[in-house]
Amino acid sequence: MSSVTSLCNIALSNIGKKLIADINEQSTEAKTCKLHFNIVRDTMLQSYEWEFAKTTLALAAVANTREDRWEYAYARPSNCLKPLRILPETFISDDIEVPYAATEGLIFCSQSPATLEYIRRFEDPARLPPLFQDALSWALAAKIAIPLTSDQSTRKDAYQIAASTLDAAKVADANENSFTWAENSALIDARG
């Protein structure tokens, strides 16, 4: 089972540094990993529409500070790293988009009620897919390489591997919800 400490240890191992017993220990390695872990994780989550990280939430209305442009304002969910779309009240097709703006910690739109689809923050590394964990450990390795090794070559190598493992994780994630034309046809036929 993965934890922040285990992912940090993989990152440390990737750049040839000693492992840690706990992310909260006072070693230089633990302090450096702790400094960078959350931002690396959140940056990776925010960088792509990960299927595993998507969620929806009915938004809570708040005072509208932009009444000149939008009819409603909603509180941005605290775990929202990247708003993706406001879901239309009635689904007609994937082409229907509800305009919105995400700023000032709020979500503005002209639909009420509003449900937001977004990329959420994952606090529990054990719930992350294995390929994402691998990419995360390499991205962390690239981030901590200079502070811990002062070696540009180690950082460059870790960065290149991070990029390729991230690509592999994206491909695997994109294939999570694949539908074939035959499956779609069967669904359409079932409606008739």
PDB file of C-alpha atoms in Angstrom:
ATOM      1  CA  MET A   1       0.000   0.000   0.000  1.00  0.00           C
ATOM      2  CA  SER A   2       1.387   3.362  -1.037  1.00  0.00           C
ATOM      3  CA  SER A   3       1.890   6.265   1.303  1.00  0.00           C
ATOM      4  CA  VAL A   4       3.542   9.648   0.966  1.00  0.00           C
ATOM      5  CA  THR A   5       6.632   8.174   2.631  1.00  0.00           C
ATOM      6  CA  SER A   6       6.780   5.203   0.250  1.00  0.00           C
ATOM      7  CA  LEU A   7       6.393   7.431  -2.829  1.00  0.00           C
ATOM      8  CA  CYS A   8       9.115   9.715  -1.467  1.00  0.00           C
ATOM      9  CA  ASN A   9      11.347   6.685  -0.937  1.00  0.00           C
ATOM     10  CA  ILE A  10      10.836   5.620  -4.548  1.00  0.00           C
ATOM     11  CA  ALA A  11      11.762   9.154  -5.664  1.00  0.00           C
ATOM     12  CA  LEU A  12      14.832   9.142  -3.412  1.00  0.00           C
ATOM     13  CA  SER A  13      15.839   5.720  -4.725  1.00  0.00           C
ATOM     14  CA  ASN A  14      15.426   6.977  -8.298  1.00  0.00           C
ATOM     15  CA  ILE A  15      18.172   9.543  -7.706  1.00  0.00           C
ATOM     16  CA  GLY A  16      20.392   7.344  -5.550  1.00  0.00           C
ATOM     17  CA  LYS A  17      19.695   8.931  -2.168  1.00  0.00           C
ATOM     18  CA  LYS A  18      19.150   7.228   1.191  1.00  0.00           C
ATOM     19  CA  LEU A  19      15.611   6.260   2.135  1.00  0.00           C
ATOM     20  CA  ILE A  20      13.597   7.771   4.977  1.00  0.00           C
ATOM     21  CA  ALA A  21      11.575   6.093   7.728  1.00  0.00           C
ATOM     22  CA  ASP A  22       8.917   8.814   7.829  1.00  0.00           C
ATOM     23  CA  ILE A  23       8.066  11.953   5.849  1.00  0.00           C
ATOM     24  CA  ASN A  24       8.046  13.930   9.122  1.00  0.00           C
ATOM     25  CA  GLU A  25      11.525  12.970  10.263  1.00  0.00           C
ATOM     26  CA  GLN A  26      14.181  15.674  10.464  1.00  0.00           C
ATOM     27  CA  SER A  27      16.542  14.350   7.771  1.00  0.00           C
ATOM     28  CA  THR A  28      17.403  16.567   4.812  1.00  0.00           C
ATOM     29  CA  GLU A  29      15.838  13.988   2.476  1.00  0.00           C
ATOM     30  CA  ALA A  30      12.512  13.952   4.356  1.00  0.00           C
ATOM     31  CA  LYS A  31      12.368  17.745   4.647  1.00  0.00           C
ATOM     32  CA  THR A  32      13.072  18.162   0.923  1.00  0.00           C
ATOM     33  CA  CYS A  33      10.461  15.567  -0.060  1.00  0.00           C
ATOM     34  CA  LYS A  34       7.888  17.113   2.266  1.00  0.00           C
ATOM     35  CA  LEU A  35       8.576  20.567   0.837  1.00  0.00           C
ATOM     36  CA  HIS A  36       7.907  19.424  -2.742  1.00  0.00           C
ATOM     37  CA  PHE A  37       5.502  16.459  -2.554  1.00  0.00           C
ATOM     38  CA  ASN A  38       2.112  18.219  -2.420  1.00  0.00           C
ATOM     39  CA  ILE A  39       2.891  20.738  -5.157  1.00  0.00           C
ATOM     40  CA  VAL A  40       4.268  18.050  -7.479  1.00  0.00           C
ATOM     41  CA  ARG A  41       1.191  15.853  -6.888  1.00  0.00           C
ATOM     42  CA  ASP A  42      -1.252  18.734  -7.354  1.00  0.00           C
ATOM     43  CA  THR A  43       0.555  20.030 -10.448  1.00  0.00           C
ATOM     44  CA  MET A  44       0.384  16.583 -12.046  1.00  0.00           C
ATOM     45  CA  LEU A  45      -3.307  16.235 -11.213  1.00  0.00           C
ATOM     46  CA  GLN A  46      -4.055  19.711 -12.563  1.00  0.00           C
ATOM     47  CA  SER A  47      -2.126  19.142 -15.792  1.00  0.00           C
ATOM     48  CA  TYR A  48      -4.536  16.638 -17.376  1.00  0.00           C
ATOM     49  CA  GLU A  49      -8.168  15.493 -17.296  1.00  0.00           C
ATOM     50  CA  TRP A  50      -7.447  12.311 -15.342  1.00  0.00           C
ATOM     51  CA  GLU A  51     -10.459   9.987 -15.405  1.00  0.00           C
ATOM     52  CA  PHE A  52      -9.613   8.677 -11.938  1.00  0.00           C
ATOM     53  CA  ALA A  53      -9.552  12.197 -10.507  1.00  0.00           C
ATOM     54  CA  LYS A  54     -12.809  13.474 -12.007  1.00  0.00           C
ATOM     55  CA  THR A  55     -15.755  14.083  -9.750  1.00  0.00           C
ATOM     56  CA  THR A  56     -18.940  16.131  -9.741  1.00  0.00           C
ATOM     57  CA  LEU A  57     -20.539  18.242  -7.053  1.00  0.00           C
ATOM     58  CA  ALA A  58     -23.673  20.358  -6.807  1.00  0.00           C
ATOM     59  CA  LEU A  59     -22.303  23.818  -6.080  1.00  0.00           C
ATOM     60  CA  ALA A  60     -23.332  25.959  -3.114  1.00  0.00           C
ATOM     61  CA  ALA A  61     -24.609  29.402  -4.079  1.00  0.00           C
ATOM     62  CA  VAL A  62     -22.856  32.451  -2.609  1.00  0.00           C
ATOM     63  CA  ALA A  63     -23.120  36.234  -3.032  1.00  0.00           C
ATOM     64  CA  ASN A  64     -22.502  37.196  -6.654  1.00  0.00           C
ATOM     65  CA  THR A  65     -19.758  39.815  -7.049  1.00  0.00           C
ATOM     66  CA  ARG A  66     -20.020  39.821 -10.852  1.00  0.00           C
ATOM     67  CA  GLU A  67     -23.685  40.438 -11.504  1.00  0.00           C
ATOM     68  CA  ASP A  68     -22.811  42.468 -14.599  1.00  0.00           C
ATOM     69  CA  ARG A  69     -21.602  39.302 -16.371  1.00  0.00           C
ATOM     70  CA  TRP A  70     -22.992  36.266 -14.518  1.00  0.00           C
ATOM     71  CA  GLU A  71     -26.352  35.485 -12.964  1.00  0.00           C
ATOM     72  CA  TYR A  72     -24.997  33.242 -10.194  1.00  0.00           C
ATOM     73  CA  ALA A  73     -21.898  32.663  -8.094  1.00  0.00           C
ATOM     74  CA  TYR A  74     -20.919  29.460  -6.332  1.00  0.00           C
ATOM     75  CA  ALA A  75     -18.267  28.446  -3.844  1.00  0.00           C
ATOM     76  CA  ARG A  76     -15.397  26.580  -5.479  1.00  0.00           C
ATOM     77  CA  PRO A  77     -15.027  23.142  -3.851  1.00  0.00           C
ATOM     78  CA  SER A  78     -12.041  23.086  -1.500  1.00  0.00           C
ATOM     79  CA  ASN A  79     -10.549  20.022  -3.219  1.00  0.00           C
ATOM     80  CA  CYS A  80     -10.997  21.416  -6.761  1.00  0.00           C
ATOM     81  CA  LEU A  81      -7.669  21.596  -8.589  1.00  0.00           C
ATOM     82  CA  LYS A  82      -9.105  22.148 -12.054  1.00  0.00           C
ATOM     83  CA  PRO A  83     -12.700  22.983 -13.007  1.00  0.00           C
ATOM     84  CA  LEU A  84     -13.650  21.094 -16.169  1.00  0.00           C
ATOM     85  CA  ARG A  85     -17.238  22.036 -16.948  1.00  0.00           C
ATOM     86  CA  ILE A  86     -20.602  23.020 -15.592  1.00  0.00           C
ATOM     87  CA  LEU A  87     -22.942  20.179 -16.451  1.00  0.00           C
ATOM     88  CA  PRO A  88     -26.041  21.279 -18.339  1.00  0.00           C
ATOM     89  CA  GLU A  89     -29.329  20.874 -16.474  1.00  0.00           C
ATOM     90  CA  THR A  90     -30.533  18.517 -19.196  1.00  0.00           C
ATOM     91  CA  PHE A  91     -28.002  16.394 -21.053  1.00  0.00           C
ATOM     92  CA  ILE A  92     -28.519  16.584 -24.801  1.00  0.00           C
ATOM     93  CA  SER A  93     -25.023  15.950 -26.129  1.00  0.00           C
ATOM     94  CA  ASP A  94     -21.365  16.349 -25.199  1.00  0.00           C
ATOM     95  CA  ASP A  95     -21.270  19.418 -27.462  1.00  0.00           C
ATOM     96  CA  ILE A  96     -23.425  21.511 -25.119  1.00  0.00           C
ATOM     97  CA  GLU A  97     -21.223  23.710 -22.959  1.00  0.00           C
ATOM     98  CA  VAL A  98     -22.377  25.966 -20.163  1.00  0.00           C
ATOM     99  CA  PRO A  99     -20.145  29.075 -20.047  1.00  0.00           C
ATOM    100  CA  TYR A 100     -18.496  29.740 -16.690  1.00  0.00           C
ATOM    101  CA  ALA A 101     -15.591  31.556 -15.077  1.00  0.00           C
ATOM    102  CA  ALA A 102     -13.456  30.262 -12.224  1.00  0.00           C
ATOM    103  CA  THR A 103     -11.807  33.126 -10.377  1.00  0.00           C
ATOM    104  CA  GLU A 104     -11.497  34.638  -6.895  1.00  0.00           C
ATOM    105  CA  GLY A 105     -12.124  31.187  -5.411  1.00  0.00           C
ATOM    106  CA  LEU A 106     -15.600  31.187  -6.951  1.00  0.00           C
ATOM    107  CA  ILE A 107     -17.365  29.657  -9.926  1.00  0.00           C
ATOM    108  CA  PHE A 108     -19.557  32.068 -11.918  1.00  0.00           C
ATOM    109  CA  CYS A 109     -22.190  30.989 -14.437  1.00  0.00           C
ATOM    110  CA  SER A 110     -25.744  31.729 -15.518  1.00  0.00           C
ATOM    111  CA  GLN A 111     -27.249  28.375 -14.551  1.00  0.00           C
ATOM    112  CA  SER A 112     -29.024  27.479 -11.338  1.00  0.00           C
ATOM    113  CA  PRO A 113     -28.656  25.004  -9.847  1.00  0.00           C
ATOM    114  CA  ALA A 114     -25.132  24.241 -11.060  1.00  0.00           C
ATOM    115  CA  THR A 115     -23.148  21.026 -10.901  1.00  0.00           C
ATOM    116  CA  LEU A 116     -19.403  21.211 -11.495  1.00  0.00           C
ATOM    117  CA  GLU A 117     -17.269  18.437 -12.955  1.00  0.00           C
ATOM    118  CA  TYR A 118     -13.688  18.899 -11.839  1.00  0.00           C
ATOM    119  CA  ILE A 119     -10.318  17.337 -11.079  1.00  0.00           C
ATOM    120  CA  ARG A 120     -10.048  16.744  -7.349  1.00  0.00           C
ATOM    121  CA  ARG A 121      -7.047  16.654  -5.041  1.00  0.00           C
ATOM    122  CA  PHE A 122      -6.093  13.197  -3.773  1.00  0.00           C
ATOM    123  CA  GLU A 123      -4.797  13.236  -0.210  1.00  0.00           C
ATOM    124  CA  ASP A 124      -4.479   9.428  -0.038  1.00  0.00           C
ATOM    125  CA  PRO A 125      -1.699   8.159  -2.338  1.00  0.00           C
ATOM    126  CA  ALA A 126      -2.993   4.582  -1.951  1.00  0.00           C
ATOM    127  CA  ARG A 127      -5.982   5.542  -4.119  1.00  0.00           C
ATOM    128  CA  LEU A 128      -3.818   6.725  -7.021  1.00  0.00           C
ATOM    129  CA  PRO A 129      -3.395   4.336  -9.975  1.00  0.00           C
ATOM    130  CA  PRO A 130      -0.005   2.579 -10.118  1.00  0.00           C
ATOM    131  CA  LEU A 131       1.144   4.278 -13.325  1.00  0.00           C
ATOM    132  CA  PHE A 132       0.290   7.685 -11.875  1.00  0.00           C
ATOM    133  CA  GLN A 133       2.225   6.766  -8.711  1.00  0.00           C
ATOM    134  CA  ASP A 134       5.231   5.829 -10.851  1.00  0.00           C
ATOM    135  CA  ALA A 135       5.021   9.097 -12.795  1.00  0.00           C
ATOM    136  CA  LEU A 136       4.591  11.029  -9.538  1.00  0.00           C
ATOM    137  CA  SER A 137       7.667   9.417  -7.987  1.00  0.00           C
ATOM    138  CA  TRP A 138       9.759  10.325 -11.045  1.00  0.00           C
ATOM    139  CA  ALA A 139       8.392  13.889 -11.141  1.00  0.00           C
ATOM    140  CA  LEU A 140       9.273  14.229  -7.455  1.00  0.00           C
ATOM    141  CA  ALA A 141      12.723  12.767  -8.154  1.00  0.00           C
ATOM    142  CA  ALA A 142      13.293  15.398 -10.851  1.00  0.00           C
ATOM    143  CA  LYS A 143      12.170  18.146  -8.453  1.00  0.00           C
ATOM    144  CA  ILE A 144      14.377  17.065  -5.542  1.00  0.00           C
ATOM    145  CA  ALA A 145      17.433  16.035  -7.585  1.00  0.00           C
ATOM    146  CA  ILE A 146      19.178  19.419  -7.518  1.00  0.00           C
ATOM    147  CA  PRO A 147      18.569  20.188  -3.818  1.00  0.00           C
ATOM    148  CA  LEU A 148      19.770  16.721  -2.799  1.00  0.00           C
ATOM    149  CA  THR A 149      22.458  15.889  -5.372  1.00  0.00           C
ATOM    150  CA  SER A 150      23.471  19.195  -7.025  1.00  0.00           C
ATOM    151  CA  ASP A 151      23.862  17.081 -10.164  1.00  0.00           C
ATOM    152  CA  GLN A 152      22.285  18.478 -13.344  1.00  0.00           C
ATOM    153  CA  SER A 153      22.702  15.149 -15.133  1.00  0.00           C
ATOM    154  CA  THR A 154      20.716  13.280 -12.457  1.00  0.00           C
ATOM    155  CA  ARG A 155      17.975  15.889 -12.661  1.00  0.00           C
ATOM    156  CA  LYS A 156      17.894  15.739 -16.461  1.00  0.00           C
ATOM    157  CA  ASP A 157      17.655  11.937 -16.462  1.00  0.00           C
ATOM    158  CA  ALA A 158      14.905  11.963 -13.826  1.00  0.00           C
ATOM    159  CA  TYR A 159      13.005  14.628 -15.773  1.00  0.00           C
ATOM    160  CA  GLN A 160      13.140  12.591 -19.006  1.00  0.00           C
ATOM    161  CA  ILE A 161      11.914   9.443 -17.259  1.00  0.00           C
ATOM    162  CA  ALA A 162       9.226  11.489 -15.497  1.00  0.00           C
ATOM    163  CA  ALA A 163       7.976  12.749 -18.856  1.00  0.00           C
ATOM    164  CA  SER A 164       7.817   9.271 -20.382  1.00  0.00           C
ATOM    165  CA  THR A 165       6.110   7.711 -17.340  1.00  0.00           C
ATOM    166  CA  LEU A 166       3.621  10.593 -17.308  1.00  0.00           C
ATOM    167  CA  ASP A 167       2.807   9.895 -20.963  1.00  0.00           C
ATOM    168  CA  ALA A 168       2.268   6.197 -20.164  1.00  0.00           C
ATOM    169  CA  ALA A 169      -0.011   7.112 -17.256  1.00  0.00           C
ATOM    170  CA  LYS A 170      -2.036   9.442 -19.508  1.00  0.00           C
ATOM    171  CA  VAL A 171      -2.482   6.733 -22.157  1.00  0.00           C
ATOM    172  CA  ALA A 172      -3.620   4.191 -19.569  1.00  0.00           C
ATOM    173  CA  ASP A 173      -5.991   6.706 -18.011  1.00  0.00           C
ATOM    174  CA  ALA A 174      -7.455   7.701 -21.384  1.00  0.00           C
ATOM    175  CA  ASN A 175      -8.229   4.048 -22.068  1.00  0.00           C
ATOM    176  CA  GLU A 176     -10.206   3.628 -18.837  1.00  0.00           C
ATOM    177  CA  ASN A 177     -13.551   4.637 -20.370  1.00  0.00           C
ATOM    178  CA  SER A 178     -13.263   3.463 -23.934  1.00  0.00           C
ATOM    179  CA  PHE A 179     -16.460   2.718 -25.861  1.00  0.00           C
ATOM    180  CA  THR A 180     -16.560   0.992 -29.204  1.00  0.00           C
ATOM    181  CA  TRP A 181     -18.980   1.933 -31.951  1.00  0.00           C
ATOM    182  CA  ALA A 182     -20.747  -1.423 -31.483  1.00  0.00           C
ATOM    183  CA  GLU A 183     -21.317  -0.683 -27.787  1.00  0.00           C
ATOM    184  CA  ASN A 184     -22.678   2.757 -28.633  1.00  0.00           C
ATOM    185  CA  SER A 185     -24.937   1.274 -31.317  1.00  0.00           C
ATOM    186  CA  ALA A 186     -26.327  -1.271 -28.860  1.00  0.00           C
ATOM    187  CA  LEU A 187     -27.090   1.532 -26.406  1.00  0.00           C
ATOM    188  CA  ILE A 188     -28.844   3.541 -29.110  1.00  0.00           C
ATOM    189  CA  ASP A 189     -30.825   0.476 -30.266  1.00  0.00           C
ATOM    190  CA  ALA A 190     -31.900  -0.190 -26.667  1.00  0.00           C
ATOM    191  CA  ARG A 191     -33.440   3.291 -26.502  1.00  0.00           C
ATOM    192  CA  GLY A 192     -35.705   2.613 -29.516  1.00  0.00           C
TER     193      GLY A 192
END
